[in-house]
CSV table of C-alpha atoms in Angstrom, one decimal:
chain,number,residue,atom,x,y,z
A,198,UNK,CA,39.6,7.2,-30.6
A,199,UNK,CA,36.4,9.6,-30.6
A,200,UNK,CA,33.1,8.0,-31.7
A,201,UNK,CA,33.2,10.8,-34.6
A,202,UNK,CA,36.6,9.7,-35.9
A,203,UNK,CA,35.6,6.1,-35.9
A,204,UNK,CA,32.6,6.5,-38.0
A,205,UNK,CA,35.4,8.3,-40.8
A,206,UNK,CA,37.5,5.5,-41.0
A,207,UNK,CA,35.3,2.1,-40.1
A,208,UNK,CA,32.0,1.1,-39.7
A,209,UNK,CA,31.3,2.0,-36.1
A,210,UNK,CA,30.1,-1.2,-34.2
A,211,UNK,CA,28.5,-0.3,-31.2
A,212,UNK,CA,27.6,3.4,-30.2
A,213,UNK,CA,26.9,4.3,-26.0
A,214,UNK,CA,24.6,7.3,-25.2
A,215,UNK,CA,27.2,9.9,-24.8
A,216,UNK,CA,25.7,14.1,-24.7
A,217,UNK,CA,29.1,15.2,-24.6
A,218,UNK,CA,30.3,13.7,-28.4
A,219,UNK,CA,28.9,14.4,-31.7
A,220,UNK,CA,26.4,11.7,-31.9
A,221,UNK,CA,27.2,9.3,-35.4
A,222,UNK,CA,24.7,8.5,-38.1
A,223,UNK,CA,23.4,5.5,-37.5
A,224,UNK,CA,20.5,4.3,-39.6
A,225,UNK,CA,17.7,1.4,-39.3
A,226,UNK,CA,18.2,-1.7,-40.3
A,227,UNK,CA,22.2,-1.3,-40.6
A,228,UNK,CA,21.8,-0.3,-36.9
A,229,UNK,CA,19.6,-1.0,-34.3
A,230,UNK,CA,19.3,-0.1,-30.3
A,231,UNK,CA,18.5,-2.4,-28.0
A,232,UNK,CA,18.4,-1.6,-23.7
A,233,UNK,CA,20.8,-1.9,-21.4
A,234,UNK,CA,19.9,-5.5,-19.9
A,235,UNK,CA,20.4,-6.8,-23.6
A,236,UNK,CA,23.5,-4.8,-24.2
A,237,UNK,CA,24.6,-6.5,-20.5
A,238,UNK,CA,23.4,-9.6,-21.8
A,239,UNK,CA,25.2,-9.5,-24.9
A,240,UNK,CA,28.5,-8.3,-23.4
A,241,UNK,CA,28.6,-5.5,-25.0
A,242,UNK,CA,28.9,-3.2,-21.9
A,243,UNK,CA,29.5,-3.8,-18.5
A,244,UNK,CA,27.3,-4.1,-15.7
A,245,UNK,CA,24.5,-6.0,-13.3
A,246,UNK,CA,21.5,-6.0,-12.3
A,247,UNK,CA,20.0,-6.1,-9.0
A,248,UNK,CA,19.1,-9.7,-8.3
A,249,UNK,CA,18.3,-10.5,-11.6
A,250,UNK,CA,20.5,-12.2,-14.5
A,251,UNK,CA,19.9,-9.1,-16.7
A,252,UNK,CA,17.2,-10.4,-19.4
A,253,UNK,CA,15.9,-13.4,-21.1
A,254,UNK,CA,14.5,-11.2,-24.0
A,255,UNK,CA,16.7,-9.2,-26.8
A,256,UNK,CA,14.5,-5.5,-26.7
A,257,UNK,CA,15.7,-3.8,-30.2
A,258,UNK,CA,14.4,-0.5,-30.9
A,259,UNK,CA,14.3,0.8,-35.0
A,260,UNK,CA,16.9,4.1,-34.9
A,261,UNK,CA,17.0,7.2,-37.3
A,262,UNK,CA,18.6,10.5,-37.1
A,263,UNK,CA,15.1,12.2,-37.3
A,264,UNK,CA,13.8,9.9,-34.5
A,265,UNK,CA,10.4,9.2,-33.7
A,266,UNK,CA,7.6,11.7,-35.2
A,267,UNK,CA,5.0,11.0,-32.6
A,268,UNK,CA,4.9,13.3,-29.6
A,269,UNK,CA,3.5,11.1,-27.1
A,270,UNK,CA,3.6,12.9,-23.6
A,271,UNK,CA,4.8,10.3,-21.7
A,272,UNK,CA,7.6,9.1,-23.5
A,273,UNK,CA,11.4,10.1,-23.4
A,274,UNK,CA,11.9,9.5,-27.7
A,275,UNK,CA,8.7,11.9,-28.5
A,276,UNK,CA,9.5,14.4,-30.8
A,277,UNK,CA,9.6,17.4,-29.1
A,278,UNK,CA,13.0,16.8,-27.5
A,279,UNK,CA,14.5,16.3,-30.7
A,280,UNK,CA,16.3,20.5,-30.3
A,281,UNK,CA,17.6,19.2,-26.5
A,282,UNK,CA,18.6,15.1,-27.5
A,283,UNK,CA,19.7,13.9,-30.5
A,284,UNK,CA,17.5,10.6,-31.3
A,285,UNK,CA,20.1,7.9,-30.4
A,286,UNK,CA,20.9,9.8,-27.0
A,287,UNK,CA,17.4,10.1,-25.6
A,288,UNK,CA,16.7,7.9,-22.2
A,289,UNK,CA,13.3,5.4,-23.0
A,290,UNK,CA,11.2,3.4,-20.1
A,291,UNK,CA,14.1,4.9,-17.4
A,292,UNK,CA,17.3,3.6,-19.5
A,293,UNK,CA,19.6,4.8,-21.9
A,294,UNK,CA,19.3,2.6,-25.2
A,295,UNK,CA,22.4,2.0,-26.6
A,296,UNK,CA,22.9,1.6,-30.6
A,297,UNK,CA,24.8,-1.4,-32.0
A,298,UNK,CA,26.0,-2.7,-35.7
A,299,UNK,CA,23.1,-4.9,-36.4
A,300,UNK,CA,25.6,-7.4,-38.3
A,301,UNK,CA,27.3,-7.2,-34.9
A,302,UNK,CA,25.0,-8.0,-32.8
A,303,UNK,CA,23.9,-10.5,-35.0
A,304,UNK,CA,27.5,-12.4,-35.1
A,305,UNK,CA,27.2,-12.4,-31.2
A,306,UNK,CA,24.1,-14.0,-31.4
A,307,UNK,CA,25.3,-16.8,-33.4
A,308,UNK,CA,28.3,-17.4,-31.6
A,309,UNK,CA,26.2,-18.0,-28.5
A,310,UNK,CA,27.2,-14.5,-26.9
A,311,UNK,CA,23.9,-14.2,-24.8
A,312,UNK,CA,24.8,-17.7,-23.1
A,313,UNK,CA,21.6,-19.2,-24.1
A,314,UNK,CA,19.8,-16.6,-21.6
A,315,UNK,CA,17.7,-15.3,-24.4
A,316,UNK,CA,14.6,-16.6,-25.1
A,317,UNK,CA,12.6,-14.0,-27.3
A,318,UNK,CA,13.6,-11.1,-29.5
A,319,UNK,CA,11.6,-8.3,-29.8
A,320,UNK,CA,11.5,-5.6,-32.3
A,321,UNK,CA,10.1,-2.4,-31.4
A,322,UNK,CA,9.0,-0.1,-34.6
A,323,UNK,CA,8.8,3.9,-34.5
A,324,UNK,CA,7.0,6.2,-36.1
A,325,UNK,CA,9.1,6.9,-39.1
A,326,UNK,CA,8.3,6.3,-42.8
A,327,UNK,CA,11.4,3.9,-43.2
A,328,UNK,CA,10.0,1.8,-39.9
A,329,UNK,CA,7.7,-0.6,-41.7
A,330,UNK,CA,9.9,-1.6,-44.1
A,331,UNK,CA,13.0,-2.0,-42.3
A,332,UNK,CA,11.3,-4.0,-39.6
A,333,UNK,CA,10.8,-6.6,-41.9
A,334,UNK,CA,14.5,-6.3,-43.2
A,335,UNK,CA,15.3,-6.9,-39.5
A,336,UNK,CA,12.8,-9.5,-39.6
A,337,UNK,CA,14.4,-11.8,-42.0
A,338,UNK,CA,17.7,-11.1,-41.1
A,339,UNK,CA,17.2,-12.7,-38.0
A,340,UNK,CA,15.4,-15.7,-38.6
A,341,UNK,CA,18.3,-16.3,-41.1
A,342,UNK,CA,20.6,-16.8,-37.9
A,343,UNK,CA,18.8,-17.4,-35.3
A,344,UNK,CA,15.5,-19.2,-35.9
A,345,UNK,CA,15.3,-21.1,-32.5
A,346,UNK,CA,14.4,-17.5,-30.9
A,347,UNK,CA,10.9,-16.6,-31.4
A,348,UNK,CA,10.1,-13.1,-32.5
A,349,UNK,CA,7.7,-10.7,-31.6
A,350,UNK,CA,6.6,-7.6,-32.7
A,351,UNK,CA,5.8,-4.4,-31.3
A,352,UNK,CA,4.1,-2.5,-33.5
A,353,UNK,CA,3.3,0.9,-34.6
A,354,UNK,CA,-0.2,0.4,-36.0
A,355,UNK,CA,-0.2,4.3,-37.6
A,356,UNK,CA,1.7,3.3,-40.3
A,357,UNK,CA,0.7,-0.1,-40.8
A,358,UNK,CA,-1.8,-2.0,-43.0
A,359,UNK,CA,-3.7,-5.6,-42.8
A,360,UNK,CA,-1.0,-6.4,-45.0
A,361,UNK,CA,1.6,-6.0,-43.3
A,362,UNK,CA,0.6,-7.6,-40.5
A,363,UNK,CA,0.2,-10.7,-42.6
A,364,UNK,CA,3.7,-10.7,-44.1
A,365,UNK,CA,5.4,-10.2,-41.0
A,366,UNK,CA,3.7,-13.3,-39.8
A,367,UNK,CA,4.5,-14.8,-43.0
A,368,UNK,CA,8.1,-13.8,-42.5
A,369,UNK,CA,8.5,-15.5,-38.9
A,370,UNK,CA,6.9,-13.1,-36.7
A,371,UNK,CA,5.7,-15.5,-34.0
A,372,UNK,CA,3.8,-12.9,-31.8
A,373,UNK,CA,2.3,-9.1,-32.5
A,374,UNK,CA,1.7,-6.9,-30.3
A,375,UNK,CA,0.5,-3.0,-30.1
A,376,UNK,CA,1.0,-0.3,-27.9
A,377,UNK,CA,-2.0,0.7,-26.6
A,378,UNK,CA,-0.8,1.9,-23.6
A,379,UNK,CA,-3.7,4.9,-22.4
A,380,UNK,CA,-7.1,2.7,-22.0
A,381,UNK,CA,-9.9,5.3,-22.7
A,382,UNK,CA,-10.2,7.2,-26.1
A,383,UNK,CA,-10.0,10.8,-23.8
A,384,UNK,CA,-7.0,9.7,-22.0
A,385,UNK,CA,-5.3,8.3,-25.9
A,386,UNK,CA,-6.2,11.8,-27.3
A,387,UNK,CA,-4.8,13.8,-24.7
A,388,UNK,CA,-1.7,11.6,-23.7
A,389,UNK,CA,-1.1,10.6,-28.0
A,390,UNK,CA,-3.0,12.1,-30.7
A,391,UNK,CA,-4.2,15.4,-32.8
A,392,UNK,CA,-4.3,17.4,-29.2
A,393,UNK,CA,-0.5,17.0,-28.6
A,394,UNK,CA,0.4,17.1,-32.5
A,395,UNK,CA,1.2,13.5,-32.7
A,396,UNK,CA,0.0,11.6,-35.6
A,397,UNK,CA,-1.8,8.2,-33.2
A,398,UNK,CA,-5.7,7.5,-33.5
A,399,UNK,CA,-7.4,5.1,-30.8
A,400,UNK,CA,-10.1,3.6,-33.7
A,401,UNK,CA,-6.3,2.8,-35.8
A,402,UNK,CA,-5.1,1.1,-32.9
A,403,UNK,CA,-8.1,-1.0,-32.2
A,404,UNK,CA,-8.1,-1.9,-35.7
A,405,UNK,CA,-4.8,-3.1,-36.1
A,406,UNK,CA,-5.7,-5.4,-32.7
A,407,UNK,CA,-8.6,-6.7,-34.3
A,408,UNK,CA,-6.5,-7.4,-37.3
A,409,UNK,CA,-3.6,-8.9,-35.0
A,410,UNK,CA,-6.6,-11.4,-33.5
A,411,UNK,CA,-7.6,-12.6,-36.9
A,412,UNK,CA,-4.0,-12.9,-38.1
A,413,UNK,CA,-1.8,-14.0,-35.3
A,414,UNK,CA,-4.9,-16.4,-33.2
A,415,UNK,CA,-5.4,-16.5,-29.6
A,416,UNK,CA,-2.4,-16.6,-27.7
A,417,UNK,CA,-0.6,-14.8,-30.2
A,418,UNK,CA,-0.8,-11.1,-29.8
A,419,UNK,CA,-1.3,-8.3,-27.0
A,420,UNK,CA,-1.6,-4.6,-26.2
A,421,UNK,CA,0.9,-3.0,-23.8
A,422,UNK,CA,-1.4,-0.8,-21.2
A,423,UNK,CA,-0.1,2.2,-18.6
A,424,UNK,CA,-1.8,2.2,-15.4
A,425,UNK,CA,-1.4,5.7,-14.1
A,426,UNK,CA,-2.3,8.2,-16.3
A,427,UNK,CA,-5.5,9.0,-15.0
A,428,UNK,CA,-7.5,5.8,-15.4
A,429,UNK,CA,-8.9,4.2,-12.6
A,430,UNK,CA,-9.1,0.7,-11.7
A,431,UNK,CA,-11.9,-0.3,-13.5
A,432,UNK,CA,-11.6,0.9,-16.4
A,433,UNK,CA,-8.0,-0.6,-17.0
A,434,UNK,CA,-9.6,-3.7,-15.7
A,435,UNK,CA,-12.2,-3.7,-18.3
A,436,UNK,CA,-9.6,-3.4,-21.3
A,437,UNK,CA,-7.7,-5.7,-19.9
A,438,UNK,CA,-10.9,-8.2,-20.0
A,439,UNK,CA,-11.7,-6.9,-23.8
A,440,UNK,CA,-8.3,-8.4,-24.9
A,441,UNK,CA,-9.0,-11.2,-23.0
A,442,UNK,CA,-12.7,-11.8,-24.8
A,443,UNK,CA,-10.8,-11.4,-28.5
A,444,UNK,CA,-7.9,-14.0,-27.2
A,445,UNK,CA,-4.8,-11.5,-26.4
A,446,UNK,CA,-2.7,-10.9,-22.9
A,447,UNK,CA,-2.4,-7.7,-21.5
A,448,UNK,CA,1.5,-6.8,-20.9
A,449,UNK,CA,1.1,-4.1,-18.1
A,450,UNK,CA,3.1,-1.1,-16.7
A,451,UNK,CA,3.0,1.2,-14.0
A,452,UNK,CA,3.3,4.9,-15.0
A,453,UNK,CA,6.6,6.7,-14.6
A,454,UNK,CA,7.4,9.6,-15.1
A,455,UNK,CA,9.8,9.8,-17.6
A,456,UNK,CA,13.1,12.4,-17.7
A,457,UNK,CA,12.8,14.7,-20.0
A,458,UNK,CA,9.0,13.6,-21.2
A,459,UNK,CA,5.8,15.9,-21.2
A,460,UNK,CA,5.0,13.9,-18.3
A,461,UNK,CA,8.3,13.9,-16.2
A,462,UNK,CA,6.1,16.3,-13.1
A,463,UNK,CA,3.5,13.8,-12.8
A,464,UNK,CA,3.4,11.1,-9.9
A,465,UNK,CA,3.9,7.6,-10.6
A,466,UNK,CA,0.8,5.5,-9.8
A,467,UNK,CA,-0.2,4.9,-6.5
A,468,UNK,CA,1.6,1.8,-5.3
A,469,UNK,CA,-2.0,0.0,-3.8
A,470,UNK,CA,-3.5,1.1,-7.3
A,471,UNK,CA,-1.2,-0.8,-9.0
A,472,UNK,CA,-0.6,-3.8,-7.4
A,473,UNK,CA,-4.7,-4.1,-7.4
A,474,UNK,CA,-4.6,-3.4,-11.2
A,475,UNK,CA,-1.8,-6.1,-11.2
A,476,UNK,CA,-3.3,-8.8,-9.9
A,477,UNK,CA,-6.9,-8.1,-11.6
A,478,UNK,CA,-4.7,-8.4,-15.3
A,479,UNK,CA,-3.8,-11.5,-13.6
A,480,UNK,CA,-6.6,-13.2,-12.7
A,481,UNK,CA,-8.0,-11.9,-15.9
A,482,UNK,CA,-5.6,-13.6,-18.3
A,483,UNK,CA,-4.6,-16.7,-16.7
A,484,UNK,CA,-6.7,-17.8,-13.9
A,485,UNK,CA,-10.1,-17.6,-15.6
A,486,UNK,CA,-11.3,-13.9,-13.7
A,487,UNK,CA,-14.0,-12.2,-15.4
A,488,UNK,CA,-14.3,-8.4,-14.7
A,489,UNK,CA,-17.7,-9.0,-14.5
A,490,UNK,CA,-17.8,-10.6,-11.1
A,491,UNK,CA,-15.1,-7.8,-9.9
A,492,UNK,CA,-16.8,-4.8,-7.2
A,493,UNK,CA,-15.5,-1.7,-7.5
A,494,UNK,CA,-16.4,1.5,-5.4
A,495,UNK,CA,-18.0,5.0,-6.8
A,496,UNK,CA,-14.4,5.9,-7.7
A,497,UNK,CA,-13.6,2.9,-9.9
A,498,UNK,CA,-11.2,1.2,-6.6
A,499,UNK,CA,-11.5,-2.7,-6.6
A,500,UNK,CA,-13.1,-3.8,-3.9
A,501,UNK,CA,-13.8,-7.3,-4.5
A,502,UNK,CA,-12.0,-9.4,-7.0
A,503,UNK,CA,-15.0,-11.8,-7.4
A,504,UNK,CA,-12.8,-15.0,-6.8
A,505,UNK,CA,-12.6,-17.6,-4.3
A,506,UNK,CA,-10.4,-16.4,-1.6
A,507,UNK,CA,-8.4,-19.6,-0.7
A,508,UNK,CA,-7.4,-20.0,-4.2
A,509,UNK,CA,-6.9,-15.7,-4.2
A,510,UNK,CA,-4.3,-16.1,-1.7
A,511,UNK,CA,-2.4,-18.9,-3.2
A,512,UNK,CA,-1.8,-17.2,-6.5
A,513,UNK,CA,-1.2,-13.7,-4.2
A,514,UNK,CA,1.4,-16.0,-2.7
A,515,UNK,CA,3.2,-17.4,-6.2
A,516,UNK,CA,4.2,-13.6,-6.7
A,517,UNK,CA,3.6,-14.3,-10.2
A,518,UNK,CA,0.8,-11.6,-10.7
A,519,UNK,CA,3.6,-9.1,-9.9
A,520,UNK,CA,6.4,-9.7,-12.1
A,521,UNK,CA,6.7,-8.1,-15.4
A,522,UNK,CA,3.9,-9.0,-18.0
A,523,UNK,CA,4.5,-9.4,-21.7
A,524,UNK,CA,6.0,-11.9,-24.1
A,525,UNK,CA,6.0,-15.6,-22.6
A,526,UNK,CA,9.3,-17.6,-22.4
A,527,UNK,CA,10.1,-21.2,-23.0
A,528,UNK,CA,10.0,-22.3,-19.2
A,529,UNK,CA,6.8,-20.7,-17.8
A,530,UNK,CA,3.5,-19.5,-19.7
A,531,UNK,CA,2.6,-17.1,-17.3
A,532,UNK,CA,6.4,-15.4,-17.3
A,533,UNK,CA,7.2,-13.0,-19.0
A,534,UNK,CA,10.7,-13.6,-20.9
A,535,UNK,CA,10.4,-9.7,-21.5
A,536,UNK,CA,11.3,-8.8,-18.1
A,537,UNK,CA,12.2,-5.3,-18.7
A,538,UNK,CA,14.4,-5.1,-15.6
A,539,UNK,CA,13.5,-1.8,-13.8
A,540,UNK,CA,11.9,-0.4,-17.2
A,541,UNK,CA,9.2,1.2,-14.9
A,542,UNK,CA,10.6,1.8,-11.2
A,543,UNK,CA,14.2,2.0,-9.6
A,544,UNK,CA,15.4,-1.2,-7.2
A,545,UNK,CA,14.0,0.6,-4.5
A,546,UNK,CA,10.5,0.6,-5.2
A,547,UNK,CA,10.1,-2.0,-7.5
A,548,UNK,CA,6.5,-2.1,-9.3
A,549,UNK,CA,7.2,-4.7,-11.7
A,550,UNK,CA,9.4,-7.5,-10.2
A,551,UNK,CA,11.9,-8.9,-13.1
A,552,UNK,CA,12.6,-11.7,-10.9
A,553,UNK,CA,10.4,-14.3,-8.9
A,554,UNK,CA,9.1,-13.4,-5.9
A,555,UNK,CA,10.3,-14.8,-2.3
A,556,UNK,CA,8.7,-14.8,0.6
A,557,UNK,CA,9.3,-11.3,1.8
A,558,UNK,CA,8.8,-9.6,-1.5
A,559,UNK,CA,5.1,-11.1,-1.4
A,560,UNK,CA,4.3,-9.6,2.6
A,561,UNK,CA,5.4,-6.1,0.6
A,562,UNK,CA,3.4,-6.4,-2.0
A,563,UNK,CA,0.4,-7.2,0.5
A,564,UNK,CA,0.7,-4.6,2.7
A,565,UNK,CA,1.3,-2.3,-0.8
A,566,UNK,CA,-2.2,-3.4,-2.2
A,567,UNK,CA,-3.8,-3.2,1.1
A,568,UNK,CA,-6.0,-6.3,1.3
A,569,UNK,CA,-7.0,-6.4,4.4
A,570,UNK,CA,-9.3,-2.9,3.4
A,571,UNK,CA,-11.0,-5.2,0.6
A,572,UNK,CA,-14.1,-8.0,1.0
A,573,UNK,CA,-14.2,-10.8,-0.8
A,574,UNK,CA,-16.7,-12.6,-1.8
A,575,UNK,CA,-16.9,-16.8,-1.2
């Protein structure tokens, strides 16, 4: 039976990207999409992932016919592919987002259909004037089943209010974070705002972190941050340390370029850049690094981390600084249970490692960042 046929006669449970149907309506918070490591997860397609059990974090992503009206360049749901994809269809961080039943999804939840593996749920807001309110229809619907995963936020601060913020806590929101992603107000503008018709402002953003800080507490919120879009080192570096100082974590990715995205022509960051940038966020959030002691050279290239070099090369050695950043779990502060398998580079060049390192992964990742060309100090 074709997708189109099934949305005549029943409710239509679970919808796969598919350009060669007529796409359903599917509506926020009846439906939501979530990516292919949770639909995996969930059983709700088939499929593996290399090395990795798939995820320990349920990614959900708010879904509407009209889509997303920001234009952000980088991004595959930005508005200006809306005459080439419908909404539902569009690829986002390298994957196709499938669309499920939320009272589906929600029944394989509570019958244990992720196996125990997940151990956050994150809900992703658009911009769309329905987003706000519907989040927080999500919101409660979850903590009505499953309460014993904690939920986070990923927010969309141009639409939002103090207020908000505050009732989403209030409702069971256990973390909020924002989207930052470009780390200078020129590269924001250019990348997300007025200049590329999109709707984002780099002072509304900061607000709503500086809101999230007061509201959430220290431990409790973060900014997501691209390196690659024309930042250098220090500069990501130094945002990465501002969080820090206002008591947020900095969940980091390495620029792709997206199919289909204003972006898709550009190069993906440098592979010593990032694994530099990497392990500076690192040492930054969780081995008590200040930016401050960091050297960098005339064109913002670390030079020195500013860090005792015996205990450098045993946290160099955990891996940990090189596996994805966001969300913690339950086992490990410093893992991410948002491991976004592959979001930001295939299985052949893997910038962000969903899984920990072994021994071999960390010689690559050495000879990426090219040590041996840096001094350090002590």
């Amino acid at each position: 039976m074709s997708a189109v046929a099934q949305e005549n006669s029943q409710p239509l449970n679970f919808y796969r990207p598919d350009y060669f149907v007529k796409t359903p309506t599917m509506r926020s918070p009846e439906y939501v999409q979530l990516s292919t490591a949770a639909a995996i997860t969930l059983g709700l397609i088939p499929g593996v992932m290399h090395r990795t059990s798939c995820t320990n974090c349920l990614n959900l992503l708010m879904t509407y016919p009209e889509g997303c009206r920001a234009n952000c360049t980088y991004c595959g749901l930005a508005r200006h592919r809306e005459e080439s994809r419908d909404y539902a269809d569009r690829n986002f961080i390298r994957v196709d987002w499938p669309t499920v039943r939320v009272d589906e999804m929600l029944e394989r939840i509570a019958k244990n259909g992720d196996k125990g593996q997940f151990q956050r749920m994150c809900i992703s807001m658009i911009t769309h004037p329905d987003s706000d309110h519907d989040t927080q229809v999500m919101l409660k619907r979850w903590m009505e089943v499953a309460p014993h995963i904690p939920a986070s936020i990923l927010s969309n601060p141009t639409t939002m209010d103090k207020q908000d913020l505050i009732d989403l806590k209030a409702m069971g929101a256990d973390i909020f974070t924002v989207a930052l992603d470009a780390v200078t107000p020129e590269i924001f503008e250019r990348t997300r705002g007025k200049t590329v018709q999109s709707p984002h402002s780099w002072d509304k953003y900061w607000q709503t972190i500086e809101w999230a800080a007061e509201i959430y507490g220290p431990e409790k919120f973060g900014a997501h941050l691209i390196c690659g879009m024309g930042e250098t080192e220090q500069e990501i570096l130094a945002v990465c340390q501002k969080m820090k100082d206002l008591g947020g974590h900095n969940h980091m990715f390495a620029f792709f370029p997206e199919k289909g995205s204003m972006m898709e022509d550009w190069d993906a960051v440098p592979q010593d850049h990032w694994r530099r940038v990497q392990l500076g966020r690192f040492l930054i959030d969780y081995a008590g690094g200040r930016y401050e002691d960091m050297e960098f050279d005339q064109y913002g290239r670390v030079l020195g981390f500013g860090y005792p070099q015996a205990e450098l090369e045993d946290i160099i050695d955990s891996g940990k600084p090189f596996q994805t950043s966001g969300c913690p779990g339950k086992d490990d502060e410093e893992v991410s249970a948002c491991n976004r398998p592959y979001g930001d580079s295939s299985p052949s060049d893997i910038r962000s490692f969903p899984f920990a390192l072994n021994r071999e992964d960390v010689e690559i990742v050495r000879r990426q960042m090219r040590l041996q060309d840096l001094q350090f100090p002590g």
